[in-house]
XYZ file of C-alpha atoms in Angstrom:
93
model
C -31.579 16.800 -0.232
C -29.905 15.423 3.182
C -29.318 12.125 1.750
C -28.004 13.445 -1.537
C -25.500 15.427 0.453
C -24.488 12.341 2.468
C -23.827 10.271 -0.581
C -21.792 13.056 -2.030
C -19.666 13.208 1.020
C -19.198 9.686 1.257
C -17.838 9.532 -2.271
C -15.702 12.680 -1.494
C -14.228 10.889 1.532
C -13.552 7.815 -0.448
C -11.682 9.542 -3.169
C -9.133 11.233 -0.265
C -8.643 7.933 1.274
C -7.336 6.673 -1.978
C -5.266 9.623 -2.966
C -1.449 9.293 -2.708
C 0.494 12.421 -1.680
C 3.146 13.494 -4.271
C 6.366 11.777 -3.625
C 4.725 8.588 -2.425
C 3.352 5.193 -3.467
C 0.746 2.990 -2.448
C 1.616 -0.445 -1.958
C -0.640 -3.528 -1.041
C 1.105 -5.941 1.565
C -0.161 -9.408 2.551
C 0.356 -13.133 1.642
C -3.376 -13.936 0.824
C -5.441 -11.959 -1.848
C -8.072 -11.292 0.260
C -6.293 -9.807 3.040
C -4.148 -7.261 1.536
C -3.447 -4.180 3.559
C -2.869 -0.717 1.738
C 0.060 1.175 2.956
C 1.250 4.658 1.587
C 5.216 4.891 1.593
C 7.832 7.402 0.497
C 9.341 6.862 -2.878
C 12.725 7.005 -1.161
C 12.037 3.639 0.445
C 12.026 1.781 -3.067
C 15.726 2.396 -3.034
C 16.307 0.720 0.248
C 18.112 -2.631 -0.267
C 15.731 -4.514 2.172
C 12.714 -2.831 0.067
C 14.459 -3.651 -3.158
C 14.458 -7.445 -1.855
C 10.617 -7.222 -1.557
C 10.429 -5.831 -4.973
C 12.303 -8.502 -6.486
C 10.035 -11.175 -4.672
C 7.111 -8.935 -6.030
C 8.526 -9.118 -9.504
C 9.028 -12.810 -9.440
C 5.755 -13.742 -8.057
C 3.711 -11.193 -10.370
C 5.774 -9.970 -13.054
C 4.110 -6.647 -14.125
C 0.788 -7.978 -13.797
C -0.025 -7.071 -9.917
C -3.854 -8.500 -9.175
C -4.908 -5.611 -7.263
C -4.051 -3.160 -9.968
C -1.243 -1.379 -7.585
C 2.291 -2.446 -6.497
C 1.666 -5.789 -4.525
C 4.256 -7.130 -1.980
C 3.867 -10.851 -1.086
C 5.034 -10.724 2.508
C 3.511 -10.843 6.072
C 2.162 -7.593 7.046
C 4.370 -7.875 10.314
C 7.371 -8.371 8.396
C 6.402 -5.199 6.292
C 5.901 -3.004 9.185
C 8.949 -4.219 10.664
C 11.040 -3.140 7.770
C 9.143 0.211 7.757
C 9.824 0.500 11.561
C 13.606 -0.181 10.944
C 13.582 2.979 8.386
C 12.617 5.161 11.623
C 8.779 5.261 10.117
C 6.194 4.741 13.025
C 3.369 2.478 11.748
C 0.273 2.279 13.609
C -2.018 -0.761 12.391
């Protein structure tokens, strides 16, 4: 029984990690497919002009067919974190 409860707890914690809170969106950031990092950001950020620039790059590179299945931003992680920090969002990597 102990093994079964560990498997169930493991699956539940994986589900919690993939959940996105209401009013937020998950984006995958990175230049290489293998090294994408997932960020959860408020939807309000999508309207910011600099974020719009990243979305335009994503549209040019991927169109509506994002390889990971979620919104993929083709830029360096450091660039994206700097952008979030400029919005007053504290990001720890």
